[in-house]
Coordinates of C-alpha atoms in Angstrom, one line a residue:
X1 CA -1.6 60.5 39.1
X2 CA -4.7 58.3 39.1
X3 CA -5.5 56.4 35.9
X4 CA -9.2 55.7 35.2
X5 CA -10.1 52.1 34.6
X6 CA -12.9 51.7 32.1
X7 CA -14.0 48.0 32.1
X8 CA -15.6 46.7 29.0
X9 CA -15.8 43.0 29.9
X10 CA -19.6 43.2 29.6
X11 CA -19.6 44.7 26.2
X12 CA -16.3 44.0 24.2
X13 CA -15.6 41.0 26.4
X14 CA -18.9 39.5 25.7
X15 CA -18.2 39.8 22.0
X16 CA -15.7 37.0 22.4
X17 CA -16.7 34.1 20.2
X18 CA -18.7 31.6 22.2
X19 CA -19.6 34.0 25.1
X20 CA -23.2 35.0 25.7
X21 CA -24.3 36.3 29.1
X22 CA -27.8 36.3 30.5
X23 CA -29.1 39.6 32.1
X24 CA -28.6 38.0 35.5
X25 CA -25.0 37.0 34.8
X26 CA -24.3 40.5 33.5
X27 CA -25.6 41.9 36.8
X28 CA -23.5 39.5 38.9
X29 CA -20.4 40.4 36.9
X30 CA -21.1 44.1 37.2
X31 CA -21.3 43.7 41.0
X32 CA -17.9 41.9 41.0
X33 CA -16.3 44.7 38.9
X34 CA -17.7 47.3 41.2
X35 CA -16.3 45.5 44.2
X36 CA -12.9 45.3 42.4
X37 CA -12.9 49.1 42.1
X38 CA -13.2 49.9 38.4
X39 CA -14.1 53.5 37.7
X40 CA -16.5 52.8 34.8
X41 CA -18.4 49.8 33.5
X42 CA -19.5 49.5 29.9
X43 CA -22.7 47.7 30.6
X44 CA -23.4 46.7 27.1
X45 CA -24.8 47.7 23.7
X46 CA -28.5 48.4 24.6
X47 CA -29.9 48.6 21.1
X48 CA -28.9 45.1 20.0
X49 CA -31.6 43.0 21.8
X50 CA -34.3 43.0 24.5
X51 CA -32.1 40.8 26.7
X52 CA -29.3 43.3 26.4
X53 CA -31.6 46.2 27.5
X54 CA -32.8 44.1 30.4
X55 CA -29.3 43.4 31.6
X56 CA -28.3 47.1 31.4
X57 CA -31.4 48.1 33.3
X58 CA -30.7 45.6 36.0
X59 CA -27.2 47.0 36.4
X60 CA -28.4 50.6 36.4
X61 CA -30.9 49.7 39.1
X62 CA -28.3 48.2 41.4
X63 CA -26.9 51.5 42.7
X64 CA -23.2 50.7 42.0
X65 CA -20.4 53.1 42.7
X66 CA -18.9 52.9 39.2
X67 CA -19.9 55.1 36.3
X68 CA -22.2 53.1 34.0
X69 CA -21.9 53.5 30.2
X70 CA -23.6 52.1 27.2
X71 CA -22.3 51.7 23.7
X72 CA -24.1 53.5 20.8
X73 CA -23.4 54.0 17.1
X74 CA -23.7 57.5 15.8
X75 CA -27.5 57.5 15.4
X76 CA -30.4 58.7 17.5
X77 CA -31.9 55.2 17.8
X78 CA -28.9 53.8 19.6
X79 CA -28.6 56.8 21.8
X80 CA -32.3 56.7 22.7
X81 CA -32.0 53.0 23.6
X82 CA -29.2 53.9 26.1
X83 CA -31.4 56.7 27.6
X84 CA -34.3 54.3 27.9
X85 CA -32.2 52.0 30.0
X86 CA -31.6 54.8 32.5
X87 CA -28.0 55.5 31.4
X88 CA -26.6 59.0 31.6
X89 CA -23.3 58.1 29.9
X90 CA -22.7 56.8 26.3
X91 CA -19.7 55.6 24.4
X92 CA -20.5 56.5 20.8
X93 CA -18.4 55.5 17.8
X94 CA -18.0 55.6 14.1
X95 CA -15.2 54.2 11.9
X96 CA -12.8 56.8 10.5
X97 CA -10.2 54.7 8.6
X98 CA -10.5 54.6 4.8
X99 CA -10.8 50.8 4.7
X100 CA -13.8 50.9 7.0
X101 CA -15.4 54.0 5.3
X102 CA -15.1 52.4 1.8
X103 CA -15.9 48.8 2.5
X104 CA -18.2 48.9 5.5
X105 CA -19.9 52.2 5.8
X106 CA -19.9 53.2 2.2
X107 CA -19.3 56.8 3.3
X108 CA -16.9 59.6 2.5
X109 CA -14.7 61.1 5.2
X110 CA -16.9 64.2 5.4
X111 CA -20.1 62.1 5.8
X112 CA -18.5 60.2 8.7
X113 CA -17.4 63.4 10.3
X114 CA -20.9 64.9 10.0
X115 CA -22.4 61.8 11.7
X116 CA -19.9 62.0 14.5
X117 CA -20.7 65.6 15.2
X118 CA -24.5 65.0 15.1
X119 CA -24.2 62.1 17.5
X120 CA -22.2 64.1 20.1
X121 CA -24.6 67.0 19.8
X122 CA -27.7 64.8 20.1
X123 CA -26.2 63.0 23.1
X124 CA -25.5 66.3 24.8
X125 CA -29.0 67.5 24.1
X126 CA -30.3 64.4 26.0
X127 CA -28.2 65.4 29.0
X128 CA -25.6 62.6 28.6
X129 CA -21.9 62.4 29.3
X130 CA -20.5 61.5 25.8
X131 CA -17.3 59.6 25.1
X132 CA -16.5 59.5 21.4
X133 CA -14.5 56.8 19.7
X134 CA -13.0 56.9 16.2
X135 CA -13.2 53.2 15.3
X136 CA -10.0 51.9 13.7
X137 CA -8.2 55.1 14.8
X138 CA -4.7 53.6 14.4
X139 CA -5.3 52.9 10.7
X140 CA -6.9 56.3 10.1
X141 CA -5.1 59.1 8.2
X142 CA -3.5 61.0 11.0
X143 CA -4.5 64.5 9.8
X144 CA -8.1 63.4 9.3
X145 CA -8.1 61.8 12.8
X146 CA -7.0 65.1 14.3
X147 CA -9.7 66.8 12.4
X148 CA -12.4 64.4 13.8
X149 CA -11.1 64.7 17.4
X150 CA -11.1 68.5 17.2
X151 CA -14.6 68.6 15.7
X152 CA -16.3 66.3 18.2
X153 CA -14.6 68.3 21.0
X154 CA -16.1 71.5 19.6
X155 CA -19.5 69.7 19.4
X156 CA -19.4 69.1 23.2
X157 CA -17.8 65.6 23.7
X158 CA -16.6 65.0 27.3
X159 CA -14.0 62.4 26.4
X160 CA -12.1 61.1 23.4
X161 CA -11.3 57.4 23.0
X162 CA -8.6 56.1 20.7
X163 CA -9.4 52.5 19.6
X164 CA -6.7 50.3 18.2
X165 CA -9.5 48.2 16.8
X166 CA -7.5 45.5 15.1
X167 CA -4.4 45.7 17.4
X168 CA -2.4 47.2 14.6
X169 CA -0.5 49.9 16.4
X170 CA 2.9 50.0 17.9
X171 CA 3.5 51.6 21.3
X172 CA 5.4 54.4 19.6
X173 CA 2.6 55.3 17.2
X174 CA -0.3 55.1 19.8
X175 CA 1.8 57.5 21.9
X176 CA 2.1 59.9 19.0
X177 CA -1.6 60.0 18.2
X178 CA -2.5 60.2 21.9
X179 CA -0.5 63.5 22.0
X180 CA -2.3 64.6 18.8
X181 CA -5.7 64.0 20.5
X182 CA -4.7 65.9 23.6
X183 CA -3.4 68.8 21.5
X184 CA -6.5 69.2 19.3
X185 CA -9.3 68.3 21.8
X186 CA -8.0 69.5 25.2
X187 CA -10.1 66.7 26.6
X188 CA -9.4 63.6 28.8
X189 CA -8.1 60.8 26.5
X190 CA -8.8 57.0 26.7
X191 CA -7.1 54.3 24.9
X192 CA -8.8 51.1 23.8
X193 CA -6.3 48.5 22.7
X194 CA -6.8 45.1 21.1
X195 CA -4.3 42.2 21.3
X196 CA -4.0 40.9 17.8
X197 CA -0.2 41.2 17.9
X198 CA 0.1 40.7 21.7
X199 CA 0.7 44.4 22.2
X200 CA -2.5 45.5 23.8
X201 CA -1.1 46.2 27.3
X202 CA 2.1 47.7 26.0
X203 CA 0.1 50.0 23.8
X204 CA -2.2 51.0 26.6
X205 CA 0.8 51.8 28.8
X206 CA 2.3 53.8 26.0
X207 CA -0.9 55.8 25.7
X208 CA -0.8 56.6 29.4
X209 CA 2.8 57.6 29.1
X210 CA 1.8 60.0 26.4
X211 CA -0.9 61.6 28.5
X212 CA -4.0 59.4 28.3
X213 CA -5.9 59.3 31.6
X214 CA -7.9 56.2 31.0
X215 CA -7.6 52.7 29.6
X216 CA -10.4 50.5 28.3
X217 CA -9.7 46.9 29.6
X218 CA -11.3 43.6 30.2
X219 CA -10.9 40.9 32.9
X220 CA -8.6 38.1 31.6
X221 CA -8.1 40.2 28.4
X222 CA -11.2 38.6 26.9
X223 CA -12.7 40.1 23.7
X224 CA -13.1 39.7 20.0
X225 CA -10.4 37.7 18.2
X226 CA -7.2 37.8 20.4
X227 CA -9.0 39.9 23.0
X228 CA -8.4 43.3 24.7
X229 CA -5.9 44.8 27.0
X230 CA -6.1 42.7 30.2
X231 CA -7.1 44.6 33.3
X232 CA -5.0 42.6 35.6
X233 CA -1.8 43.0 33.5
X234 CA -2.3 46.7 32.9
X235 CA -3.1 47.5 36.5
X236 CA -0.3 45.5 38.0
X237 CA 2.2 47.0 35.5
X238 CA 1.2 50.5 36.5
X239 CA 1.4 49.6 40.2
X240 CA 4.6 47.6 40.1
X241 CA 7.0 48.7 37.3
X242 CA 9.4 51.5 37.2
X243 CA 8.1 54.5 35.2
X244 CA 9.2 58.1 35.1
X245 CA 5.8 59.0 36.6
X246 CA 4.0 57.3 39.4
X247 CA 0.5 56.0 38.5
X248 CA -2.2 54.6 40.7
X249 CA -5.6 53.1 40.2
X250 CA -8.6 52.5 42.4
X251 CA -8.4 48.7 41.9
X252 CA -8.4 46.5 45.0
X253 CA -5.6 44.3 43.7
X254 CA -6.3 41.6 46.3
X255 CA -9.6 40.9 44.5
X256 CA -8.0 40.4 41.1
X257 CA -7.7 36.6 41.1
X258 CA -11.1 36.1 42.7
X259 CA -12.7 38.3 40.0
X260 CA -10.7 36.6 37.2
X261 CA -11.9 33.1 38.4
X262 CA -15.5 34.3 38.7
X263 CA -15.7 35.8 35.3
X264 CA -13.9 32.9 33.7
X265 CA -16.5 30.5 35.1
X266 CA -19.5 32.6 34.1
X267 CA -18.2 33.4 30.7
X268 CA -17.1 29.8 30.1
X269 CA -13.6 30.9 29.0
X270 CA -10.7 29.2 30.6
X271 CA -7.6 31.2 31.5
X272 CA -4.4 29.8 29.8
X273 CA -2.0 28.4 32.5
X274 CA 0.8 30.7 31.6
X275 CA -1.3 33.9 31.5
X276 CA 0.4 36.7 33.4
X277 CA -0.9 37.5 36.9
X278 CA -4.0 35.2 36.9
X279 CA -2.8 32.0 35.0
X280 CA -2.4 28.9 37.1
X281 CA 1.4 28.8 36.5
X282 CA 2.0 32.5 37.2
X283 CA 3.2 31.8 40.7
X284 CA 4.2 28.1 40.3
X285 CA 7.7 26.8 40.4
X286 CA 9.3 23.4 39.6
X287 CA 13.0 24.1 38.7
X288 CA 15.3 23.3 41.7
X289 CA 17.2 26.5 41.1
X290 CA 14.0 28.6 41.1
X291 CA 12.4 26.9 44.1
X292 CA 15.6 27.2 46.2
X293 CA 15.8 30.9 45.3
X294 CA 12.1 31.5 46.0
X295 CA 12.2 29.7 49.4
X296 CA 15.1 31.9 50.4
X297 CA 13.7 35.1 49.0
X298 CA 10.6 35.1 46.8
X299 CA 11.8 38.2 44.9
X300 CA 14.5 36.1 43.3
X301 CA 12.0 34.6 40.9
X302 CA 8.8 36.5 41.5
X303 CA 8.4 40.2 40.4
X304 CA 5.5 40.7 42.8
X305 CA 4.2 38.8 45.9
X306 CA 1.3 36.6 44.9
X307 CA -0.7 37.8 47.9
X308 CA -1.0 41.2 46.3
X309 CA -3.3 39.9 43.7
X310 CA -5.1 37.3 45.9
X311 CA -2.9 34.4 44.9
X312 CA -0.6 31.9 46.7
X313 CA 2.6 30.4 45.3
X314 CA 2.9 26.7 44.7
X315 CA 5.7 24.3 44.1
X316 CA 5.7 21.2 41.9
X317 CA 8.2 18.4 41.7
X318 CA 9.4 16.8 38.5
X319 CA 12.7 16.1 36.7
X320 CA 13.8 19.7 37.3
X321 CA 13.1 19.5 41.0
X322 CA 15.7 20.0 43.8
X323 CA 15.9 18.9 47.4
X324 CA 14.8 22.3 48.9
X325 CA 11.6 22.5 46.9
X326 CA 10.6 18.9 47.4
X327 CA 11.3 19.0 51.2
X328 CA 9.2 22.2 51.4
X329 CA 6.3 20.4 49.8
X330 CA 6.6 17.4 52.1
X331 CA 6.8 19.6 55.1
X332 CA 3.5 21.2 54.2
X333 CA 2.1 17.7 55.0
X334 CA 4.1 17.2 58.2
X335 CA 6.6 14.9 56.5
X336 CA 10.3 15.6 57.2
X337 CA 12.6 12.8 55.8
X338 CA 16.3 12.5 56.8
X339 CA 19.1 13.2 54.3
X340 CA 19.3 9.6 52.9
X341 CA 15.5 9.4 52.6
X342 CA 15.4 12.7 50.8
X343 CA 17.8 11.5 48.2
X344 CA 15.9 8.3 47.6
X345 CA 12.6 10.2 47.2
X346 CA 14.2 12.7 44.8
X347 CA 15.6 9.9 42.7
X348 CA 12.1 8.4 42.4
X349 CA 10.7 11.8 41.4
X350 CA 13.3 12.4 38.7
X351 CA 12.9 8.9 37.3
X352 CA 9.2 9.5 36.9
X353 CA 9.7 12.9 35.4
X354 CA 12.2 11.5 32.9
X355 CA 9.5 9.3 31.6
X356 CA 7.6 12.4 30.6
X357 CA 5.0 12.1 33.4
X358 CA 3.7 14.8 35.6
X359 CA 4.5 14.1 39.3
X360 CA 1.4 15.0 41.3
X361 CA 1.4 15.6 45.0
X362 CA -0.3 12.3 45.6
X363 CA 2.6 10.5 43.8
X364 CA 5.1 12.5 45.8
X365 CA 3.5 11.5 49.0
X366 CA 3.2 7.9 47.9
X367 CA 6.9 7.9 47.1
X368 CA 7.7 9.5 50.5
X369 CA 5.6 6.9 52.4
X370 CA 7.3 4.1 50.4
X371 CA 10.8 5.3 51.3
X372 CA 10.0 6.2 54.9
X373 CA 8.1 3.0 55.5
X374 CA 5.0 4.5 57.2
X375 CA 2.0 6.6 56.4
X376 CA 2.4 9.8 58.2
X377 CA -0.5 11.5 56.6
X378 CA -3.5 12.3 58.8
X379 CA -6.8 11.7 57.0
X380 CA -9.2 14.5 57.9
X381 CA -11.8 13.5 55.3
X382 CA -12.9 9.9 54.7
X383 CA -15.5 8.4 52.4
X384 CA -18.2 6.7 54.5
X385 CA -20.4 5.7 51.6
X386 CA -22.1 6.8 48.4
X387 CA -24.7 5.8 45.8
X388 CA -25.7 7.2 42.4
X389 CA -28.7 6.9 40.3
X390 CA -29.0 7.6 36.6
X391 CA -31.1 6.5 33.6
X392 CA -33.1 7.6 30.6
X393 CA -35.5 10.4 31.3
X394 CA -34.2 11.2 34.8
X395 CA -31.5 13.6 35.9
X396 CA -28.5 11.8 37.5
X397 CA -28.2 12.3 41.3
X398 CA -25.9 11.1 44.0
X399 CA -26.0 10.5 47.8
X400 CA -22.6 10.9 49.5
X401 CA -21.6 10.4 53.2
X402 CA -18.3 11.7 54.4
X403 CA -16.6 11.5 57.8
X404 CA -14.9 14.8 58.4
X405 CA -12.6 14.8 61.4
X406 CA -14.8 12.3 63.3
X407 CA -18.2 13.8 62.4
X408 CA -20.5 12.4 59.7
X409 CA -22.0 14.6 57.0
X410 CA -24.2 13.7 54.0
X411 CA -25.6 15.4 51.0
X412 CA -27.5 14.7 47.8
X413 CA -27.0 16.6 44.6
X414 CA -27.6 16.4 40.8
X415 CA -25.4 16.7 37.8
X416 CA -25.1 16.1 34.1
X417 CA -23.9 12.5 34.8
X418 CA -23.3 10.3 37.8
X419 CA -19.7 11.5 38.3
X420 CA -20.7 15.1 38.1
X421 CA -23.6 14.5 40.6
X422 CA -21.3 12.7 43.1
X423 CA -18.6 15.4 42.9
X424 CA -21.2 18.1 43.4
X425 CA -22.5 16.3 46.5
X426 CA -19.0 16.1 47.9
X427 CA -18.5 19.8 47.3
X428 CA -21.8 20.6 49.0
X429 CA -20.6 18.8 52.1
X430 CA -17.2 20.4 52.2
X431 CA -18.7 23.9 51.8
X432 CA -20.5 23.3 55.2
X433 CA -17.3 22.5 57.1
X434 CA -14.5 24.6 55.4
X435 CA -13.9 27.4 53.0
X436 CA -15.0 26.8 49.5
X437 CA -13.2 23.9 47.9
X438 CA -14.0 23.5 44.2
X439 CA -13.1 21.1 41.4
X440 CA -10.8 23.0 39.1
X441 CA -9.8 20.2 36.6
X442 CA -10.9 16.7 35.9
X443 CA -9.1 14.2 33.7
X444 CA -10.0 10.6 32.9
X445 CA -7.6 8.1 31.2
X446 CA -7.9 4.4 30.4
X447 CA -4.7 2.6 31.4
X448 CA -5.6 -0.9 30.3
X449 CA -8.0 -2.5 27.8
X450 CA -10.4 -5.4 27.8
X451 CA -13.5 -6.1 29.9
X452 CA -11.6 -5.4 33.2
X453 CA -10.1 -2.2 32.0
X454 CA -8.7 0.2 34.6
X455 CA -9.3 3.9 34.5
X456 CA -7.1 6.6 36.0
X457 CA -8.8 9.8 37.3
X458 CA -6.7 12.9 38.0
X459 CA -8.4 15.9 39.7
X460 CA -7.2 19.3 40.7
X461 CA -9.0 21.0 43.6
X462 CA -8.7 24.6 44.7
X463 CA -9.7 26.4 47.9
X464 CA -10.7 30.0 48.5
X465 CA -7.1 31.0 49.2
X466 CA -6.0 29.9 45.7
X467 CA -4.2 26.8 46.9
X468 CA -4.3 24.0 44.3
X469 CA -3.8 20.3 44.9
X470 CA -3.7 17.5 42.4
X471 CA -4.8 14.0 43.3
X472 CA -5.0 10.7 41.4
X473 CA -6.9 7.4 41.8
X474 CA -6.9 4.2 39.8
X475 CA -9.8 1.7 39.6
X476 CA -12.3 -0.3 37.6
X477 CA -15.3 1.8 38.2
X478 CA -15.2 5.4 36.9
X479 CA -17.6 6.9 39.5
X480 CA -15.9 5.2 42.5
X481 CA -12.5 6.1 41.2
X482 CA -13.6 9.7 40.6
X483 CA -15.0 10.0 44.1
X484 CA -11.9 8.6 45.7
X485 CA -9.7 11.0 43.8
X486 CA -11.9 14.0 44.8
X487 CA -11.9 12.9 48.5
X488 CA -8.1 12.5 48.5
X489 CA -7.7 15.9 46.9
X490 CA -10.0 17.6 49.5
X491 CA -8.2 15.7 52.3
X492 CA -4.8 17.0 51.2
X493 CA -5.9 20.6 50.7
X494 CA -7.5 20.8 54.1
X495 CA -4.5 19.1 55.7
X496 CA -2.1 21.6 54.1
X497 CA -4.2 24.5 55.3
X498 CA -4.5 23.2 58.9
X499 CA -0.8 22.5 59.1
X500 CA 0.0 26.0 57.8
X501 CA -2.3 27.5 60.4
X502 CA -0.8 25.2 63.0
X503 CA -4.2 23.9 63.9
X504 CA -2.9 20.3 63.9

């Protein structure tokens, strides 16, 4: 059975505190969602602002494959605003729980029911597909909820949505009211679950198990308060876990990570490292026991292959590291120590880890070179020179020259400061000669005081395949140290790729 994916990243996701998307950003996200394969996109809430209307109109005019929907309260003004944007599908809602009726709407149950019926009838009179939501359904009196669903179905609604507005439901209860909705409406049922108690995806799955044919979800689970059911978690659970029924979706799972990163960047909301499926650590391993198992058979400690969602696995060394994982990392750089050298390198790794320090790849390689006694790393990218300019009343810019495998490249770029400008210029050069390599994380620490203080810059860079490399540099000048760390990181990520592809 195919489960319909209704993505509300552009509406409920944008209601995340601190997120505000321009019309152009909304259009770009909608195109990404369409490429991902979502069945329906909630484009926004047209009545709330002129910018919102503009964004919805841009999306409608793009000719996307997905169904396009707009949110509307149960009044003619909201519904007309959706029609004016060119939408032919609305998601209309009114609260039905007593707490909302009394304290927010100041309505009786009968008055709310009348408004719901009128909105559905008006939407149908305008030629629209109408999906009706009973806001705060999971805290609504169960018999009254059934009455509302039956009435809007009789009024002509095309779909019923069950919102767990404050994430209050349990999987068992949302399954029960999903069955109620199917029984009284005989319509396709959606579930819209929030994550206040961390149950959004579990509740959405329970709704599907009870007969719902659609789930409202967002990329990275963004949304108000603790967010919504996460598209990536919900979809991969349906695709991968053992259920009595076999469910499928139209999502191209190989685009999940790319879409996650794109929306995280545009929305300005970072993904927590331990987030399922798309978090940085989701396919990362340090423990010697785990890395040994994964190297022999990835299924020992990975429930799915990272490539399914557009990821790659990565290993890290530290005090939990083992010989197999460490040697696998060194081999990616063409370094193969003998047994005695391996033990010496591992001892150094564990000693650093015992001090509570993160062992980056640059430190691992430095330890290996120290033990082996020679630098076996080929440098593909070398810094040939750079200069920066900054001052009051002028935007900082940088000129950078790199030698990439014997050929010189240069670029100029701007930034919010001299470091940002220099790193932007470096990324502009590398985008000309390889797949996108971007700065994922930047960290600056002071490691000594006084006039001659040293700074330590640690960067993480990521390529288009999802490979992540960390690099570190120490020096007196922040800009120079940052540039050296960035160049080292790019050098290592390109070297790893070329060795993997057997091009060197």
